[in-house]
Amino acid sequence: MTVTLTGPLPSEQDAEGTYDVTVVGAGVVGTAIARELARHRLRTALVDASDDIGNGTSKANTAILHTGFDAVPGSLEARLVREGRDLLADYAAETGIPVERVGALLVAWDEDQLAALPGLRDKAERNGYHAARIIGADELRSAEPHLGPGALGALEIPDESVICPWTTPLAFATQAVRAGVHLHLNCRVQDIASDAEAHTLTTSRGPLRTRHLVNAAGLYADEIDRLLGHDVFTVTPRRGQLIVFDKLARGLVGHILLPVPGPAGKGVLVAPTVFGNVLLGPTAEELDDKTATGSTADGLDLLREKGHRVVPALLDEEVTAVYAGLRAATGQEDYRIQEYPELRYVAVGGIRSTGLTASMAIGRHVMGLLAATGLDLTEPRPLPPVTMPNLGEAYPRPYRDADLIAGDPAYGTLVCHCEQVTLGEIRDALSSTVPPHSLDGLRRRTRARGGRCQGFYCGAAVRALFEEARP
Amino acid sequence: MTGHARDVDVLIVGAGPAGLAAGAELAAAGAGRVEILEREQEAGGVPRHCCHGGFGGRLERAAHAWASATASAYAQGGTSGPVYARRSVAAALDAGAELRTGVTVTGWAGPRTVETTGPAGVERIAARAVVLATGARERPRSARLIPGTRPAGVYTTGELQQAVHLYGQRIGTRAVVVGDEPVGHAAVATLRAAGVHVVALVTDQPPRPVRLRSPHTPLLTAATVTGLTGRTRLSGVALRHDDGRTTTLRCDTVVLTGDFVPDHELARRGGILLDPGTRGPAYDAAFRTSRPGVFAAGNVLHAVERAEFAAQEGRAVAVPVLHRLAGTDEPAGGGRPVVVDAPLRWIAPNVTGPDGARPQGDRFVLRTMRRLSRPLLVVSQDGRELHRQRLLSAAVPGRPFHLAADWTDHVDPHGTAVRIRAQ
């Protein structure tokens, strides 16, 4: 198993010296593609500029497993979301990624919004989703008793679900690495030179040669594309700020509560998380800085104002976390996935908020496109099975498992009290196939330090464990 | 979950100053099997990592009148936090209380039955009386809604003190401390001990004539933190002064101090009523919560008071708990809520006793949101004035002040809430 963080890239020293395929970008899409490639007898590399997988857009989103009911009918996104949803739901069940089918309600707050619901239901039908139904104010009120005053009705989407955004790419990456894919982190692609045989990527860790190339670089997909001489699209970061409320707020919200979409986009939602919190957000701000992942006073004020209307009592609850993510908008209401056979190259751009849901379908779709660029995929083989640590509140967690604790008392030793994370889980994460290289990486694998006290109690203890394992 | 089930007479959740004092007092009084559960590996609570003086000893006798505490009184006298913590643990053990550390109460399985997890397994413990002594924590950056990037180098005092005093971790080189309450000055001392240069102490409160001082540390008053900057590591703290000026203090560490909130999760998970002001369990003069047989003591009731105040409450809770065990306790549920109007923040206790019982020390503790110069406190119920009292000194945020309790027997047990306002 190969995961590297520093030093020259292995292909330099290797006799063959060239990867068959390299995937640039180890977000949820890149790891899903790498996992598909891992089924085949290929030399595959997955490279990322940061020190962890899923460290860009994939780590900071609304973590919803979409039905795709509101996609643009007939678009590539609509198809891949629909297919990806089923694939990921099955994969989650198989690997232990937590998913909760909480359902969504598009709440109409005025007559215009109420009048828009039948059209949205028809759109859902055209997207192949047939379970949507319109409910009246009374049924809505009994489904969501903490909803603010004035809600007139809703479109119910019973299959919208929430999923763990962190263990999904981690499962893909773990499985890919165990099947032989090389994962190179801290490996920023700076230049690309292409000849008839291969691409030579100039990276921050030296050159890397690869015959085929997949660009899944998220916010930077346009820049990678330009290194290959294209000028097809530009990624404009669209910032989404979010507020995570304490677990004690979870009882206030049963469904994913969506606004009726208007000209300004999908709007601000209130949703449960699989970790047992409540999420409020995101904002939608067009920026030109691809690193502007900070929150702003205006953004937080706006969220609180919107949230107060939807679930007034939510604002009295303690805030556990505030974060901001950037979506890769490209000015086109669809994914920009394109193969270039002459370059043995596939660009996977413009994967926006639905990317988590569609990731596995994108992976499969890209395999077809790679074959079209001349990649010989040979007969697929089964992937080694993986079981992910459960981070979901609705599933059994180690601190409650008497048998597990009896076998290893470390699972009965709580380190992070707010999130009830045990020493056993932290040790497992630190010695896992794709281990964390930062405290935030550890948090995304265990929830440690991610709770209401944000480290008041456990911060120093968790850091000590981390530093002991990764000096 | 499967596991063992046990019965005890008194179960105390939390082995900080309040829980240990309650355990010592109850065990000494012959309450039977008294068990204290502590989720940390070591008992003692927050004093374990408060490596400054001012704990216990003679000073403590007077410490209750703490509103006039000075920096020197805070930092010196008495003993250090770790010594105080060890002494409190020894006192509880000597009295015959059982103490189990590394055991976390994870929830309720009945009115006075809790579920626990520890290295030895999961367990259910049923008690005849439960005392919640779960303490308080400082609100972290996120809960304070401080915008900006999310770099490393952002601490609360609790995390900072543990990192420095318990783990010997490296902190940074230049720090800004936010908050001018005593805990902010304790953070300055800890940073100094760790060799960190303290750039400034920042408070959003206006300048006032007498205040704690940390020598050699510039104090910036009336300044609000508007954001944090830095990619992986903190690079600065942005401030807005109340005259509209903005500045950014260059630093790699910021410590957010004060703004304590009770650790009320267990109380709330059990459906125990909270007081909207303190955000701790609502409680009366006998430390009774809304659930019969479940008591609370210490900073879970009213973040945050000094260790010795919490310990006094721990000792005081023993009497009503013993009544409970003997079946001689007053019937619960007759008390009226006591509520405050802004700018008062909270009052404790916040439920009157059904029998006009008076709180510990014959007085209520209050906090204010902003400075009040010699306020007149007026107590009323259903428009009827019960009491008025002029304070002899100013009430300032982050410090307790007191209201005499000699009006409680005038409370109408069938009336609405008792209101306290400041004029």
CSV table of C-alpha atoms in Angstrom, one decimal, chain A residues 2-321:
chain,number,residue,atom,x,y,z
A,2,THR,CA,1.5,3.3,-1.0
A,3,VAL,CA,0.6,6.7,0.5
A,4,THR,CA,3.4,9.3,0.2
A,5,LEU,CA,3.6,12.8,1.6
A,6,THR,CA,7.2,13.9,1.0
A,7,GLY,CA,10.2,13.0,-1.2
A,8,PRO,CA,10.5,12.2,-4.9
A,9,LEU,CA,7.6,10.4,-6.6
A,10,PRO,CA,8.2,6.7,-7.1
A,11,SER,CA,7.8,6.8,-10.8
A,12,GLU,CA,11.1,8.6,-11.1
A,13,GLN,CA,13.0,5.6,-9.7
A,14,ASP,CA,10.9,2.9,-11.1
A,15,ALA,CA,12.1,0.9,-14.1
A,16,GLU,CA,8.9,1.5,-16.0
A,17,GLY,CA,8.8,5.1,-14.8
A,18,THR,CA,5.4,5.8,-16.1
A,19,TYR,CA,1.9,5.5,-14.6
A,20,ASP,CA,-0.9,4.2,-16.9
A,21,VAL,CA,-3.3,6.7,-15.4
A,22,THR,CA,-3.0,9.6,-13.0
A,23,VAL,CA,-5.9,11.3,-11.4
A,24,VAL,CA,-5.3,14.9,-10.3
A,25,GLY,CA,-7.4,15.8,-7.3
A,26,ALA,CA,-8.2,13.5,-4.4
A,27,GLY,CA,-11.6,14.9,-3.5
A,28,VAL,CA,-14.7,12.8,-3.5
A,29,VAL,CA,-14.8,12.7,-7.3
A,30,GLY,CA,-11.0,12.0,-7.8
A,31,THR,CA,-11.1,9.3,-5.2
A,32,ALA,CA,-14.2,7.7,-6.7
A,33,ILE,CA,-12.4,7.6,-10.1
A,34,ALA,CA,-9.3,6.2,-8.6
A,35,ARG,CA,-11.4,3.5,-6.9
A,36,GLU,CA,-12.9,2.5,-10.3
A,37,LEU,CA,-9.5,2.4,-11.8
A,38,ALA,CA,-8.3,0.2,-9.0
A,39,ARG,CA,-10.5,-2.6,-10.3
A,40,HIS,CA,-8.1,-2.9,-13.3
A,41,ARG,CA,-4.6,-4.1,-13.6
A,42,LEU,CA,-3.2,-0.6,-14.1
A,43,ARG,CA,-0.5,1.5,-12.6
A,44,THR,CA,-2.6,4.3,-11.2
A,45,ALA,CA,-1.6,7.4,-9.3
A,46,LEU,CA,-3.9,9.7,-7.3
A,47,VAL,CA,-2.3,13.1,-6.5
A,48,ASP,CA,-3.4,16.0,-4.5
A,49,ALA,CA,-1.9,19.4,-3.6
A,50,SER,CA,-2.9,19.2,0.1
A,51,ASP,CA,-1.9,16.8,2.9
A,52,ASP,CA,-5.2,14.9,2.9
A,53,ILE,CA,-7.9,13.5,0.7
A,54,GLY,CA,-11.2,15.4,0.5
A,55,ASN,CA,-9.5,18.5,1.8
A,56,GLY,CA,-11.2,21.0,-0.6
A,57,THR,CA,-14.8,21.3,-1.6
A,58,SER,CA,-15.5,17.7,-0.4
A,59,LYS,CA,-14.9,18.5,3.3
A,60,ALA,CA,-17.2,21.5,3.5
A,61,ASN,CA,-20.6,21.1,2.0
A,62,THR,CA,-24.1,20.3,3.0
A,63,ALA,CA,-23.6,16.5,3.1
A,64,ILE,CA,-26.9,15.6,1.4
A,65,LEU,CA,-27.4,12.5,-0.6
A,66,HIS,CA,-29.7,14.0,-3.3
A,67,THR,CA,-32.5,12.3,-5.2
A,68,GLY,CA,-31.8,14.7,-8.1
A,69,PHE,CA,-35.5,15.7,-8.1
A,70,ASP,CA,-34.6,19.3,-8.9
A,71,ALA,CA,-31.8,18.8,-11.5
A,72,VAL,CA,-32.1,20.1,-15.1
A,73,PRO,CA,-34.0,17.3,-16.8
A,74,GLY,CA,-31.9,15.7,-19.5
A,75,SER,CA,-28.6,17.0,-18.2
A,76,LEU,CA,-25.6,14.9,-17.6
A,77,GLU,CA,-25.8,16.0,-13.9
A,78,ALA,CA,-29.4,14.8,-13.7
A,79,ARG,CA,-28.4,11.4,-15.0
A,80,LEU,CA,-25.2,11.0,-12.9
A,81,VAL,CA,-27.0,12.2,-9.7
A,82,ARG,CA,-29.8,9.7,-10.2
A,83,GLU,CA,-27.4,6.8,-10.9
A,84,GLY,CA,-24.9,8.0,-8.3
A,85,ARG,CA,-27.5,8.2,-5.6
A,86,ASP,CA,-28.3,4.5,-5.9
A,87,LEU,CA,-24.7,3.5,-6.2
A,88,LEU,CA,-23.6,5.5,-3.1
A,89,ALA,CA,-26.6,4.4,-1.0
A,90,ASP,CA,-25.7,0.7,-1.7
A,91,TYR,CA,-22.0,1.4,-1.1
A,92,ALA,CA,-22.7,3.2,2.1
A,93,ALA,CA,-24.7,0.2,3.4
A,94,GLU,CA,-21.9,-2.1,2.4
A,95,THR,CA,-19.0,-0.2,3.9
A,96,GLY,CA,-20.7,1.4,7.0
A,97,ILE,CA,-20.8,5.0,5.8
A,98,PRO,CA,-23.7,6.5,7.8
A,99,VAL,CA,-26.7,7.6,5.8
A,100,GLU,CA,-30.1,8.8,7.2
A,101,ARG,CA,-33.1,8.9,5.0
A,102,VAL,CA,-34.7,11.9,6.7
A,103,GLY,CA,-36.6,13.3,3.7
A,104,ALA,CA,-36.8,16.9,2.5
A,105,LEU,CA,-39.5,19.5,2.6
A,106,LEU,CA,-39.5,22.4,0.2
A,107,VAL,CA,-41.4,24.9,2.4
A,108,ALA,CA,-43.6,27.5,0.8
A,109,TRP,CA,-43.7,30.7,2.8
A,110,ASP,CA,-45.9,32.8,0.4
A,111,GLU,CA,-48.6,32.3,-2.2
A,112,ASP,CA,-46.1,32.5,-5.1
A,113,GLN,CA,-43.9,29.8,-3.6
A,114,LEU,CA,-47.0,27.7,-2.9
A,115,ALA,CA,-48.0,28.1,-6.6
A,116,ALA,CA,-44.5,26.9,-7.7
A,117,LEU,CA,-44.8,23.6,-5.9
A,118,PRO,CA,-46.8,21.7,-8.6
A,119,GLY,CA,-44.2,22.8,-11.2
A,120,LEU,CA,-41.4,21.4,-9.0
A,121,ARG,CA,-43.2,18.2,-8.5
A,122,ASP,CA,-43.6,17.9,-12.3
A,123,LYS,CA,-39.9,18.5,-12.7
A,124,ALA,CA,-39.1,15.8,-10.2
A,125,GLU,CA,-41.3,13.4,-12.4
A,126,ARG,CA,-39.3,14.4,-15.5
A,127,ASN,CA,-36.2,13.5,-13.5
A,128,GLY,CA,-37.6,10.1,-12.9
A,129,TYR,CA,-38.4,10.8,-9.3
A,130,HIS,CA,-42.0,9.9,-8.6
A,131,ALA,CA,-42.4,10.0,-4.8
A,132,ALA,CA,-42.7,13.7,-4.4
A,133,ARG,CA,-46.0,15.0,-3.1
A,134,ILE,CA,-47.5,18.3,-2.0
A,135,ILE,CA,-48.6,18.5,1.6
A,136,GLY,CA,-50.8,21.2,3.2
A,137,ALA,CA,-50.0,23.5,6.1
A,138,ASP,CA,-51.5,21.3,8.7
A,139,GLU,CA,-49.5,18.2,7.7
A,140,LEU,CA,-46.4,20.3,7.4
A,141,ARG,CA,-46.9,21.7,10.9
A,142,SER,CA,-47.3,18.2,12.4
A,143,ALA,CA,-44.3,17.0,10.5
A,144,GLU,CA,-42.2,19.9,11.7
A,145,PRO,CA,-43.7,21.4,14.8
A,146,HIS,CA,-40.8,23.8,15.4
A,147,LEU,CA,-41.2,25.5,12.0
A,148,GLY,CA,-41.6,29.3,12.2
A,149,PRO,CA,-45.1,30.8,11.6
A,150,GLY,CA,-46.5,31.4,8.2
A,151,ALA,CA,-45.6,28.2,6.3
A,152,LEU,CA,-48.3,27.5,3.8
A,153,GLY,CA,-47.4,24.0,2.5
A,154,ALA,CA,-44.5,22.0,1.2
A,155,LEU,CA,-43.3,19.6,-1.5
A,156,GLU,CA,-42.2,16.5,0.3
A,157,ILE,CA,-39.2,14.5,-1.1
A,158,PRO,CA,-39.2,11.5,1.1
A,159,ASP,CA,-35.9,10.0,-0.2
A,160,GLU,CA,-33.6,12.9,0.3
A,161,SER,CA,-31.0,11.7,2.8
A,162,VAL,CA,-28.1,13.0,4.8
A,163,ILE,CA,-24.7,11.2,4.5
A,164,CYS,CA,-21.2,11.5,6.0
A,165,PRO,CA,-19.2,13.7,3.7
A,166,TRP,CA,-15.9,12.7,5.3
A,167,THR,CA,-16.0,8.9,5.3
A,168,THR,CA,-17.3,8.7,1.7
A,169,PRO,CA,-14.1,9.9,0.0
A,170,LEU,CA,-12.1,8.2,2.7
A,171,ALA,CA,-13.7,4.9,1.9
A,172,PHE,CA,-13.0,5.4,-1.9
A,173,ALA,CA,-9.4,6.3,-1.2
A,174,THR,CA,-8.8,3.5,1.3
A,175,GLN,CA,-10.2,0.9,-1.1
A,176,ALA,CA,-8.2,2.3,-4.0
A,177,VAL,CA,-4.9,2.4,-2.0
A,178,ARG,CA,-5.5,-1.2,-0.7
A,179,ALA,CA,-6.0,-2.3,-4.3
A,180,GLY,CA,-2.7,-0.8,-5.3
A,181,VAL,CA,-3.3,2.8,-6.3
A,182,HIS,CA,-0.5,5.1,-5.3
A,183,LEU,CA,-1.7,8.2,-3.4
A,184,HIS,CA,0.7,11.1,-3.4
A,185,LEU,CA,-0.2,14.0,-1.1
A,186,ASN,CA,1.4,17.4,-0.9
A,187,CYS,CA,1.8,17.0,-4.6
A,188,ARG,CA,0.7,20.1,-6.5
A,189,VAL,CA,0.7,20.0,-10.3
A,190,GLN,CA,2.5,23.0,-11.6
A,191,ASP,CA,3.0,22.2,-15.3
A,192,ILE,CA,2.2,19.6,-17.8
A,193,ALA,CA,4.3,18.7,-20.9
A,194,SER,CA,2.7,16.2,-23.3
A,195,ASP,CA,4.2,14.1,-26.0
A,196,ALA,CA,2.9,11.2,-28.1
A,197,GLU,CA,3.7,8.7,-25.4
A,198,ALA,CA,2.8,10.4,-22.1
A,199,HIS,CA,2.3,13.4,-20.0
A,200,THR,CA,5.0,14.7,-17.8
A,201,LEU,CA,3.5,16.5,-14.8
A,202,THR,CA,5.8,18.9,-13.0
A,203,THR,CA,4.8,18.7,-9.4
A,204,SER,CA,5.9,20.3,-6.2
A,205,ARG,CA,7.5,16.9,-5.5
A,206,GLY,CA,9.2,16.4,-8.8
A,207,PRO,CA,8.2,15.0,-12.2
A,208,LEU,CA,5.5,12.4,-12.7
A,209,ARG,CA,5.0,10.6,-16.0
A,210,THR,CA,1.6,9.2,-16.9
A,211,ARG,CA,0.1,7.9,-20.2
A,212,HIS,CA,-3.4,8.9,-19.4
A,213,LEU,CA,-4.6,11.8,-17.3
A,214,VAL,CA,-7.8,12.6,-15.4
A,215,ASN,CA,-8.4,16.1,-14.2
A,216,ALA,CA,-10.6,16.1,-11.1
A,217,ALA,CA,-9.0,19.1,-9.5
A,218,GLY,CA,-12.2,20.7,-8.4
A,219,LEU,CA,-11.7,24.5,-8.0
A,220,TYR,CA,-8.5,24.2,-9.9
A,221,ALA,CA,-9.8,22.0,-12.8
A,222,ASP,CA,-9.8,25.0,-15.2
A,223,GLU,CA,-6.1,25.7,-14.4
A,224,ILE,CA,-5.1,22.1,-15.0
A,225,ASP,CA,-7.2,22.2,-18.2
A,226,ARG,CA,-5.3,25.2,-19.4
A,227,LEU,CA,-2.0,23.5,-18.8
A,228,LEU,CA,-3.1,21.1,-21.5
A,229,GLY,CA,-3.7,24.0,-23.9
A,230,HIS,CA,-7.5,24.2,-23.5
A,231,ASP,CA,-9.6,27.3,-22.7
A,232,VAL,CA,-13.0,25.8,-22.3
A,233,PHE,CA,-14.2,26.9,-18.9
A,234,THR,CA,-13.4,29.0,-15.9
A,235,VAL,CA,-14.1,27.9,-12.3
A,236,THR,CA,-15.6,30.7,-10.3
A,237,PRO,CA,-15.6,29.8,-6.6
A,238,ARG,CA,-19.0,30.2,-5.0
A,239,ARG,CA,-18.7,30.4,-1.3
A,240,GLY,CA,-21.1,28.8,1.0
A,241,GLN,CA,-20.9,29.6,4.7
A,242,LEU,CA,-22.6,27.3,7.2
A,243,ILE,CA,-23.4,27.2,10.9
A,244,VAL,CA,-23.5,23.9,12.7
A,245,PHE,CA,-25.7,23.9,15.8
A,246,ASP,CA,-25.3,21.7,18.9
A,247,LYS,CA,-26.7,18.2,19.0
A,248,LEU,CA,-29.2,19.3,21.6
A,249,ALA,CA,-30.9,21.1,18.7
A,250,ARG,CA,-31.4,18.0,16.7
A,251,GLY,CA,-34.9,17.5,18.1
A,252,LEU,CA,-36.0,20.7,16.5
A,253,VAL,CA,-35.6,19.5,12.9
A,254,GLY,CA,-36.9,16.3,11.4
A,255,HIS,CA,-36.3,16.8,7.7
A,256,ILE,CA,-34.0,18.7,5.4
A,257,LEU,CA,-35.9,22.0,5.2
A,258,LEU,CA,-35.4,23.6,1.8
A,259,PRO,CA,-36.6,26.9,0.5
A,260,VAL,CA,-38.5,26.9,-2.7
A,261,PRO,CA,-35.8,27.8,-5.2
A,262,GLY,CA,-36.0,31.2,-6.7
A,263,PRO,CA,-33.9,33.2,-9.2
A,264,ALA,CA,-31.1,33.6,-6.5
A,265,GLY,CA,-30.5,29.8,-6.5
A,266,LYS,CA,-31.3,27.0,-4.2
A,267,GLY,CA,-31.2,29.2,-1.1
A,268,VAL,CA,-30.5,28.5,2.6
A,269,LEU,CA,-31.5,25.2,4.1
A,270,VAL,CA,-31.8,23.8,7.6
A,271,ALA,CA,-30.9,20.2,7.8
A,272,PRO,CA,-29.9,17.4,10.2
A,273,THR,CA,-26.4,16.0,9.9
A,274,VAL,CA,-25.5,12.3,10.3
A,275,PHE,CA,-23.4,13.4,13.3
A,276,GLY,CA,-26.5,14.5,15.1
A,277,ASN,CA,-26.2,18.2,14.7
A,278,VAL,CA,-28.3,20.7,12.7
A,279,LEU,CA,-26.8,22.6,9.8
A,280,LEU,CA,-27.9,26.1,8.6
A,281,GLY,CA,-26.6,27.3,5.3
A,282,PRO,CA,-25.1,27.8,2.8
A,283,THR,CA,-24.8,31.3,1.6
A,284,ALA,CA,-24.0,31.7,-2.1
A,285,GLU,CA,-21.3,34.3,-2.8
A,286,GLU,CA,-19.5,34.6,-6.2
A,287,LEU,CA,-15.8,35.2,-5.5
A,288,ASP,CA,-12.6,35.3,-7.5
A,289,ASP,CA,-10.3,33.9,-4.7
A,290,LYS,CA,-10.1,30.1,-4.7
A,291,THR,CA,-8.7,30.2,-1.2
A,292,ALA,CA,-11.4,32.4,0.4
A,293,THR,CA,-12.8,29.8,2.8
A,294,GLY,CA,-13.3,32.2,5.6
A,295,SER,CA,-16.7,33.1,7.1
A,296,THR,CA,-17.8,36.7,7.3
A,297,ALA,CA,-20.0,38.7,9.8
A,298,ASP,CA,-22.4,39.5,7.0
A,299,GLY,CA,-22.7,35.9,5.9
A,300,LEU,CA,-23.3,34.7,9.5
A,301,ASP,CA,-25.9,37.5,10.0
A,302,LEU,CA,-27.7,36.5,6.9
A,303,LEU,CA,-27.8,32.8,7.9
A,304,ARG,CA,-29.1,33.7,11.3
A,305,GLU,CA,-31.8,35.9,9.8
A,306,LYS,CA,-32.9,33.1,7.4
A,307,GLY,CA,-32.6,30.4,10.0
A,308,HIS,CA,-34.7,32.4,12.4
A,309,ARG,CA,-37.6,32.4,10.0
A,310,VAL,CA,-37.4,28.7,9.3
A,311,VAL,CA,-36.9,27.4,12.9
A,312,PRO,CA,-36.9,30.3,15.3
A,313,ALA,CA,-35.9,28.1,18.3
A,314,LEU,CA,-32.7,27.0,16.5
A,315,LEU,CA,-31.1,30.4,17.1
A,316,ASP,CA,-31.3,29.9,20.9
A,317,GLU,CA,-29.1,26.8,20.6
A,318,GLU,CA,-25.3,26.8,21.0
A,319,VAL,CA,-23.2,26.9,17.9
A,320,THR,CA,-20.8,24.1,17.5
A,321,ALA,CA,-19.0,25.1,14.3
